[in-house]
Tab-separated table of C-alpha atoms and ligand atoms in Angstrom:
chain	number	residue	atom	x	y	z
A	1083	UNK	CA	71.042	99.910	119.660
A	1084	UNK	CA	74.508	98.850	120.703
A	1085	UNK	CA	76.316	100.539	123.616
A	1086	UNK	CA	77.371	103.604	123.680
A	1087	UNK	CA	80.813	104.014	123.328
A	1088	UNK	CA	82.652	106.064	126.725
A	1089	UNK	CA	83.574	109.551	125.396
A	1090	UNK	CA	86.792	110.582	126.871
A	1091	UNK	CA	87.607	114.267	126.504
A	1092	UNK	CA	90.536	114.917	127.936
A	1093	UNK	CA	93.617	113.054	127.713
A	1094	UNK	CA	94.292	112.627	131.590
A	1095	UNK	CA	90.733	110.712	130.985
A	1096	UNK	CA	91.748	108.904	127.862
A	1097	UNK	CA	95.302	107.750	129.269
A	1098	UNK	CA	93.291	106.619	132.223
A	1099	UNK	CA	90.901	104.502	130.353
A	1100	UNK	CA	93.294	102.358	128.235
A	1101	UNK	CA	96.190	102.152	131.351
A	1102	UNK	CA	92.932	100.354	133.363
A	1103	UNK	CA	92.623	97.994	130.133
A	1104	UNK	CA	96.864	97.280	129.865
A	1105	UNK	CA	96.344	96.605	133.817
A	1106	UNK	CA	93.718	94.381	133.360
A	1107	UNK	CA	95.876	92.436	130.660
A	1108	UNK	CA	93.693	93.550	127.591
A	1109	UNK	CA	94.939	94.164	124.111
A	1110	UNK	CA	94.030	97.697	122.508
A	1111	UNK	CA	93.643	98.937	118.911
A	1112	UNK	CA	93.157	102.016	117.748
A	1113	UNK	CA	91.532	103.482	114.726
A	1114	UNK	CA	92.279	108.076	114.371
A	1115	UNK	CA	89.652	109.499	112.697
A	1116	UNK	CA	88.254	113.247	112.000
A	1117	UNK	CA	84.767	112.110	111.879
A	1118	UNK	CA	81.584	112.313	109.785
A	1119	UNK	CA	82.395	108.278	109.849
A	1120	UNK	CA	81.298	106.200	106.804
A	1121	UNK	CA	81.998	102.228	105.681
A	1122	UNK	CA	85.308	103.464	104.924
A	1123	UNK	CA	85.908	104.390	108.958
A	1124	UNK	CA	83.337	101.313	109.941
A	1125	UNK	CA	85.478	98.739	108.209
A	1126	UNK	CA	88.707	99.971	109.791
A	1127	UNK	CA	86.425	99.733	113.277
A	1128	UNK	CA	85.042	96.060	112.565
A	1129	UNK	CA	88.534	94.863	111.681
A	1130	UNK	CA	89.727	96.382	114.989
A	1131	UNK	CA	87.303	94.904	116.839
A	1132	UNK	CA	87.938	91.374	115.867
A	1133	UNK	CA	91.565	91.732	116.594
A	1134	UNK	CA	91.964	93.313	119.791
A	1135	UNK	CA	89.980	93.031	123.166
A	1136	UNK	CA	89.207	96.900	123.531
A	1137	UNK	CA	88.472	98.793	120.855
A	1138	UNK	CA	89.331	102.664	121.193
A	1139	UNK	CA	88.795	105.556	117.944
A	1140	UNK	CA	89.454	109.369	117.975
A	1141	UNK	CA	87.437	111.761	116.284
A	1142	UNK	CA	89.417	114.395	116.123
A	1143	UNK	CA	89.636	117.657	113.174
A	1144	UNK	CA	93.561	118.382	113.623
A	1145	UNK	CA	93.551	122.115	112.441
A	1146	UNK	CA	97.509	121.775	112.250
A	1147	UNK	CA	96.812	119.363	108.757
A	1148	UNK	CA	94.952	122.171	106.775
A	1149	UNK	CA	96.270	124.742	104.664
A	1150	UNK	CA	94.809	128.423	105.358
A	1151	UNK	CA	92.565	127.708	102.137
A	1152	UNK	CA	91.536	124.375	103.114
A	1153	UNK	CA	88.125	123.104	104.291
A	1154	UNK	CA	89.361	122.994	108.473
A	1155	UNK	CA	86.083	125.202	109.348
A	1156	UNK	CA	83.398	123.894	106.957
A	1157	UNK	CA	85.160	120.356	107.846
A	1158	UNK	CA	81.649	117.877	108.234
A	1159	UNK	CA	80.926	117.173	112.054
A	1160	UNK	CA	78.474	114.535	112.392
A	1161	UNK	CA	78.666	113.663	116.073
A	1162	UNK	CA	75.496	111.672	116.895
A	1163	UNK	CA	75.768	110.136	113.959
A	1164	UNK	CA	79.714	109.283	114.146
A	1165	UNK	CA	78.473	107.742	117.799
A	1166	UNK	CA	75.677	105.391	116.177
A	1167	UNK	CA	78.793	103.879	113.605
A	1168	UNK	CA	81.052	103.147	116.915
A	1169	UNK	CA	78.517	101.774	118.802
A	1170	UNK	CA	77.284	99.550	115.927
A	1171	UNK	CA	80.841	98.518	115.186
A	1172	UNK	CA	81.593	97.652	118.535
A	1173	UNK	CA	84.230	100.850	119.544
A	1174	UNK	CA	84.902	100.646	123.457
A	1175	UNK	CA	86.079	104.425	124.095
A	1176	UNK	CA	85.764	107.352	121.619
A	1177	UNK	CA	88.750	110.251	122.438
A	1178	UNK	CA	87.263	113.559	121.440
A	1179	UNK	CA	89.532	116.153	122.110
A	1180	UNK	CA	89.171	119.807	121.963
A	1181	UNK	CA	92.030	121.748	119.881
A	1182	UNK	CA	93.433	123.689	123.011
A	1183	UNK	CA	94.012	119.950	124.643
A	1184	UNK	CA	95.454	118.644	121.993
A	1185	UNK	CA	97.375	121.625	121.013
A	1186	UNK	CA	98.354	124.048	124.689
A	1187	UNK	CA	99.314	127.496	123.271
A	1188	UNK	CA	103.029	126.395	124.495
A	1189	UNK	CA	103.248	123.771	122.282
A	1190	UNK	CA	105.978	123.583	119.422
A	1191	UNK	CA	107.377	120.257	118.311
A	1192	UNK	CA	106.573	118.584	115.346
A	1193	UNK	CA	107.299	115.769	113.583
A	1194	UNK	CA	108.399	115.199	109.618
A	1195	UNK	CA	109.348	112.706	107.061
A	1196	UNK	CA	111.178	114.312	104.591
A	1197	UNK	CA	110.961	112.959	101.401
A	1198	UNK	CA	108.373	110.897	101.436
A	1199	UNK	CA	105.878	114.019	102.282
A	1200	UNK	CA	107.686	116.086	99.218
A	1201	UNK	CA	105.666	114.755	96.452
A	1202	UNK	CA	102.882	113.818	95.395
A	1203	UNK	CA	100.162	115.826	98.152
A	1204	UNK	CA	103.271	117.322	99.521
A	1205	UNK	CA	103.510	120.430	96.900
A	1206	UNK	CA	100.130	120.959	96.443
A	1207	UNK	CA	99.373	120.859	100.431
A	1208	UNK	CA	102.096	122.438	102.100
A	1209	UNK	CA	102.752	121.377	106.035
A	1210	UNK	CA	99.608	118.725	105.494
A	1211	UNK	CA	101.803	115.707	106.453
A	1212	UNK	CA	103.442	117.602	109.024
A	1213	UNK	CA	100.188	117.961	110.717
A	1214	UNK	CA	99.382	114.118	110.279
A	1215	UNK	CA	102.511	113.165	111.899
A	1216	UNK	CA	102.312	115.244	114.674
A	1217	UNK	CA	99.125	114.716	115.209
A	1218	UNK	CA	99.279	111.051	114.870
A	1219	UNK	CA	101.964	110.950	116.982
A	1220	UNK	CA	100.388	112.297	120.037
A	1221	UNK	CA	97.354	110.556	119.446
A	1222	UNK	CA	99.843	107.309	120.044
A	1223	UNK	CA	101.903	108.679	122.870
A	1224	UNK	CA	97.900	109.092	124.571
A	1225	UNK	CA	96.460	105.572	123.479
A	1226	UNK	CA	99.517	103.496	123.493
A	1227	UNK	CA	97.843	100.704	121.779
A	1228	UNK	CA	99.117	97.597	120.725
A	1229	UNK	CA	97.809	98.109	116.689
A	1230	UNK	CA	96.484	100.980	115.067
A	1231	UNK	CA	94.352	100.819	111.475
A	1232	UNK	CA	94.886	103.213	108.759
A	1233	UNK	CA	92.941	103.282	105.152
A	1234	UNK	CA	95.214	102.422	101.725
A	1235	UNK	CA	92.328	105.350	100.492
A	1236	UNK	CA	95.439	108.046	101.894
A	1237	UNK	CA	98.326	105.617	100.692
A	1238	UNK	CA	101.145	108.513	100.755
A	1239	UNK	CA	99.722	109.132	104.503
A	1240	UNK	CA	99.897	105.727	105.024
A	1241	UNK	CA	103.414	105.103	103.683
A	1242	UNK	CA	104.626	108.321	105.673
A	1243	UNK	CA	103.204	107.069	108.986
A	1244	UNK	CA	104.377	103.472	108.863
A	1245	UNK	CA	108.088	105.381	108.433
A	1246	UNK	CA	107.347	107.388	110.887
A	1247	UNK	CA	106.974	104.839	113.285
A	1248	UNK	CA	109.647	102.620	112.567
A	1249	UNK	CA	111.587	105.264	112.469
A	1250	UNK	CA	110.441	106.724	116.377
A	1251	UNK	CA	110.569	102.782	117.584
A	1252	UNK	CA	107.094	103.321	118.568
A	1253	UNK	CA	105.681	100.116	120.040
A	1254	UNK	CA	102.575	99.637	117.994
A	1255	UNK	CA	102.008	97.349	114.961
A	1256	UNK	CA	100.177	99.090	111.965
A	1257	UNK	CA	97.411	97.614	109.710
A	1258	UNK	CA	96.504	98.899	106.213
A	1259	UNK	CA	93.205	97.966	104.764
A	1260	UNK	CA	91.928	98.561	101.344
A	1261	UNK	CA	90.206	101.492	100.249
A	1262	UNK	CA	85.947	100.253	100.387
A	1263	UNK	CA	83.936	101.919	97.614
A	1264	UNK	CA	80.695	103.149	96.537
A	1265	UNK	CA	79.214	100.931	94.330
A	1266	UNK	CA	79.923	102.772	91.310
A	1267	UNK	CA	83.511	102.773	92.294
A	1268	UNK	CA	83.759	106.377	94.080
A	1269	UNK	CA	85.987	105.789	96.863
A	1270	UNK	CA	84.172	106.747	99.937
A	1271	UNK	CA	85.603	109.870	101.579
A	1272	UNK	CA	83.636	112.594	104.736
A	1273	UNK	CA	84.513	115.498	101.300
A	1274	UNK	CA	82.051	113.396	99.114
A	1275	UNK	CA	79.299	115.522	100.959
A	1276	UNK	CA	80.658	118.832	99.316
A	1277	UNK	CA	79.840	117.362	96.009
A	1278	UNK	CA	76.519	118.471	93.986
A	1279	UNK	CA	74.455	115.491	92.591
A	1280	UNK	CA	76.085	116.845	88.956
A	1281	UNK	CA	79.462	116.537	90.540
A	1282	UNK	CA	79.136	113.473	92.181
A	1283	UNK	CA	77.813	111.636	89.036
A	1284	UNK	CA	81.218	112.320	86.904
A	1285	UNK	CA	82.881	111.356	90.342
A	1286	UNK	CA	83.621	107.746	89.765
A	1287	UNK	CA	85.415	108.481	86.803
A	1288	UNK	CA	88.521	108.874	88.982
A	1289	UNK	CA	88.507	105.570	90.089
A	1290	UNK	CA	87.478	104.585	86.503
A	1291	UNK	CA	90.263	105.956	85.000
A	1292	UNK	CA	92.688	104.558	87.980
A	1293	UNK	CA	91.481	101.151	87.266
A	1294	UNK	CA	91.720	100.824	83.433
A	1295	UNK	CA	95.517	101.932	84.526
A	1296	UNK	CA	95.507	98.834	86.676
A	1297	UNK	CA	93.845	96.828	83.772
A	1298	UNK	CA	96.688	97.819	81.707
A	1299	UNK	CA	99.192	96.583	84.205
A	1300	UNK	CA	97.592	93.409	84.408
A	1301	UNK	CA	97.907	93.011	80.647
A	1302	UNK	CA	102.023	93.674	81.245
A	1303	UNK	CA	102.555	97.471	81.143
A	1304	UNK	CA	105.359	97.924	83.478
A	1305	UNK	CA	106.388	101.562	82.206
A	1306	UNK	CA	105.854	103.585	84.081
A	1307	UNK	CA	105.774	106.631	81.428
A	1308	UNK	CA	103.258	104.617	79.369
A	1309	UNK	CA	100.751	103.625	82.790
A	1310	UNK	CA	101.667	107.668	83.768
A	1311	UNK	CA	100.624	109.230	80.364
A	1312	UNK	CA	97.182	106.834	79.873
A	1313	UNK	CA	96.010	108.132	83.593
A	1314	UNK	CA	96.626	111.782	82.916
A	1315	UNK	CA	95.216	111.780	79.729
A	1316	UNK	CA	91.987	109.702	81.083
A	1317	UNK	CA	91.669	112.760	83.466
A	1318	UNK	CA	92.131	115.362	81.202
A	1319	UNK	CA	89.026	114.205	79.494
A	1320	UNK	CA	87.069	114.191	82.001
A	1321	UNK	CA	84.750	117.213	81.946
A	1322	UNK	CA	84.468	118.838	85.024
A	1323	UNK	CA	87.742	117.439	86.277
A	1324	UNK	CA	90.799	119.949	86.918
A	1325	UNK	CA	93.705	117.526	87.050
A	1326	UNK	CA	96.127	118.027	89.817
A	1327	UNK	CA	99.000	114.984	89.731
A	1328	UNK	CA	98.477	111.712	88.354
A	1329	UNK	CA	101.266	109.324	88.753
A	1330	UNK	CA	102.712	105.903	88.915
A	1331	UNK	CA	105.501	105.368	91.759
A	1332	UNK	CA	107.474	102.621	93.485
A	1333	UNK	CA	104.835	101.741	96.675
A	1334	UNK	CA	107.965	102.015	98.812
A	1335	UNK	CA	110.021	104.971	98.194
A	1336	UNK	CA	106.883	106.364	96.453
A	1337	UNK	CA	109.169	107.869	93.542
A	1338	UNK	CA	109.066	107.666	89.739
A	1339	UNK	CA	110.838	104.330	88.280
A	1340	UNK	CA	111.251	103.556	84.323
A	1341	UNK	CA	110.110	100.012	84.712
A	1342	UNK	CA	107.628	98.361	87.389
A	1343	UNK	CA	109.381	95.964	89.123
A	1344	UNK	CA	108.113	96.192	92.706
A	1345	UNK	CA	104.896	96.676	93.830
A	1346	UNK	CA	103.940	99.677	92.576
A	1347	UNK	CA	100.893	103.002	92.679
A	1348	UNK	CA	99.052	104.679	90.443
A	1349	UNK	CA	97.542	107.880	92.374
A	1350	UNK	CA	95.836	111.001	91.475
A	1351	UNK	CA	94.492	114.030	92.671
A	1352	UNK	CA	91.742	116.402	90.942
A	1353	UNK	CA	89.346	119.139	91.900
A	1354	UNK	CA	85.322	118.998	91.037
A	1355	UNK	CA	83.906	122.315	91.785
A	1356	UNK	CA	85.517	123.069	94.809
A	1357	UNK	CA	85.822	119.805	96.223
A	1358	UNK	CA	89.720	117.836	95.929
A	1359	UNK	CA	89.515	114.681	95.641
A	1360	UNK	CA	92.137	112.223	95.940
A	1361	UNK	CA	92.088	108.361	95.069
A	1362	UNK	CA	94.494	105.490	94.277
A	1363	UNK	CA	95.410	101.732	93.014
A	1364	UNK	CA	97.648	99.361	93.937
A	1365	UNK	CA	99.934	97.538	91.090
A	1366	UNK	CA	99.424	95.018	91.394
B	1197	AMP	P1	89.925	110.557	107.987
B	1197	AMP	O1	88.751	110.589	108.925
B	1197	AMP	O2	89.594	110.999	106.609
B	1197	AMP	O3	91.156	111.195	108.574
B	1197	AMP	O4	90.275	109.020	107.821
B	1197	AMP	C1	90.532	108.198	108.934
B	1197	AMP	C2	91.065	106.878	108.440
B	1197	AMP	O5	90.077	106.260	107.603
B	1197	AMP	C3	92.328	107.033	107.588
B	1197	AMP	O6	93.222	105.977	107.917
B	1197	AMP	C4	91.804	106.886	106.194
B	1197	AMP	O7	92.764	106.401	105.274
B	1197	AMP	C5	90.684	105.882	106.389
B	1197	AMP	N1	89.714	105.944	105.293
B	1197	AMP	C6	89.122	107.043	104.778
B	1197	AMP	N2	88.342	106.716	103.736
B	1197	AMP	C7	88.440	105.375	103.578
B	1197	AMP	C8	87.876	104.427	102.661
B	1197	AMP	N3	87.048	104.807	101.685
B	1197	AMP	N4	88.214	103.129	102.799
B	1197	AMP	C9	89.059	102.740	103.790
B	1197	AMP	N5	89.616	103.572	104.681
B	1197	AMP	C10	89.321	104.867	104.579
């Protein structure tokens, strides 16, 4: 087996770790994670490692990013496991955190991006991308690497935290990387567990119906009304599916447009069983 990973705990020991690396003239990237790691998290890790010369992740289940109804306590932890994936995919230091260091009972600023966190998850997950900022955030302060790697799997997240740092002037470059899939098209995700083998075989049709939407772009669809109505009524279909939002936005602003011009998204959300699952395409 590959080294072990170092597990820093605290962040005294984690700021220690990658100031010893800037000092020794090292680049650093970063991939934040909550865990139960799968390809998804491993690809984000292998592209880190070949870009950078220390490789640092965070497993870390921010509390402050789920509603009071949400899955925070039944959350998968999958620690030995999660430390077999780094230390196949190379990962140099592994921050674990406990809550109380990330979050002292004093603490009380956050961080927001209006707009952008309004739609879309926004209404159905109130103070969800409050908690990714914030949490995000610190986890930069801590690290201070040079890049950090995020999955196009959470676009809106994605879009909100590149704002977020452009917006801060915080000194890190960030990478998006595409969204890696089961073979039957299910977007891999640590909620996939929740699902029964019933559930998880109507589960691809998400992505199914997301990418006959993309097929119909590529044949010249550019309304958005027309793209919009074909995905929700895909979903409705679906049996077993309880449709949340499916829409087609402007990639950038991440609002409704008549006609595609710029690149564009197609995202939905729906709920097998109990488990909400979220997935998206790119247009093109
Ligand atoms: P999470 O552990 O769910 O907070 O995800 C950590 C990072 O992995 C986020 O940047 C996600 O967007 C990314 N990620 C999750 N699932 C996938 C996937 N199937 N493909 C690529 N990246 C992913």
């Amino acid at each position: 087996m590959a080294d072990l990973p170092t597990v820093c705990a605290t962040i005294a020991e984690m700021r220690a770790t990658t100031r010893a690396y800037r000092a020794a003239g090292k680049t650093i990237a970063f991939v934040p994670t909550m865990g139960a790691l799968h390809r998804g998290h491993a690809a984000l890790l292998q592209a880190a490692r070949a870009q950078a010369d220390h490789v640092v992740a965070s497993i870390f289940v921010n509390p402050t990013q789920f509603g009071p109804n949400e899955d925070f306590h039944r959350y998968p932890r999958t620690w030995e496991a999660d430390l077999a994936i780094c230390a196949d995919a190379g990962v140099d230091c592994l921050f674990a955190p406990s809550v109380e260091e990330m979050y002292p009972p004093q603490a009380r600023t956050v961080v927001e991006v209006p707009g952008l966190q309004d739609q879309l998850e926004g209404p159905s997950r109130p103070g969800h991308f409050r908690g990714v900022c914030t949490i995000v955030v610190k986890l930069l302060n801590i690290v201070a690497p040079d890049t950090v790697f995020f999955g196009q799997k959470d676009a809106q997240q994605a879009r909100i935290i590149r704002q977020m740092i452009d917006d801060l002037h915080l000194p890190v470059a960030m990478i998006v990387l595409p969204t890696v899939r089961e073979p039957d098209g299910l977007a891999l995700s640590s909620r996939n567990q929740y699902l029964s083998p019933a559930e998880r075989a109507i589960a691809p049709q998400l992505y199914r119906c997301l990418a006959d939407v993309q097929a119909r772009y590529h044949e010249g669809e550019r309304q958005t009304s027309a793209l919009e109505a074909e995905l929700r009524s895909e979903l409705l279909d679906v049996t077993g599916f309880r449709l949340d939002y499916a829409r087609v936005v402007e990639a950038d602003t991440l609002t409704a447009v008549d006609c595609l011009h710029k690149p564009g998204l197609a995202l939905a959300a729906i709920t097998l069983g109990t488990t909400r699952l979220i997935d998206n395409v790119t247009l093109p």
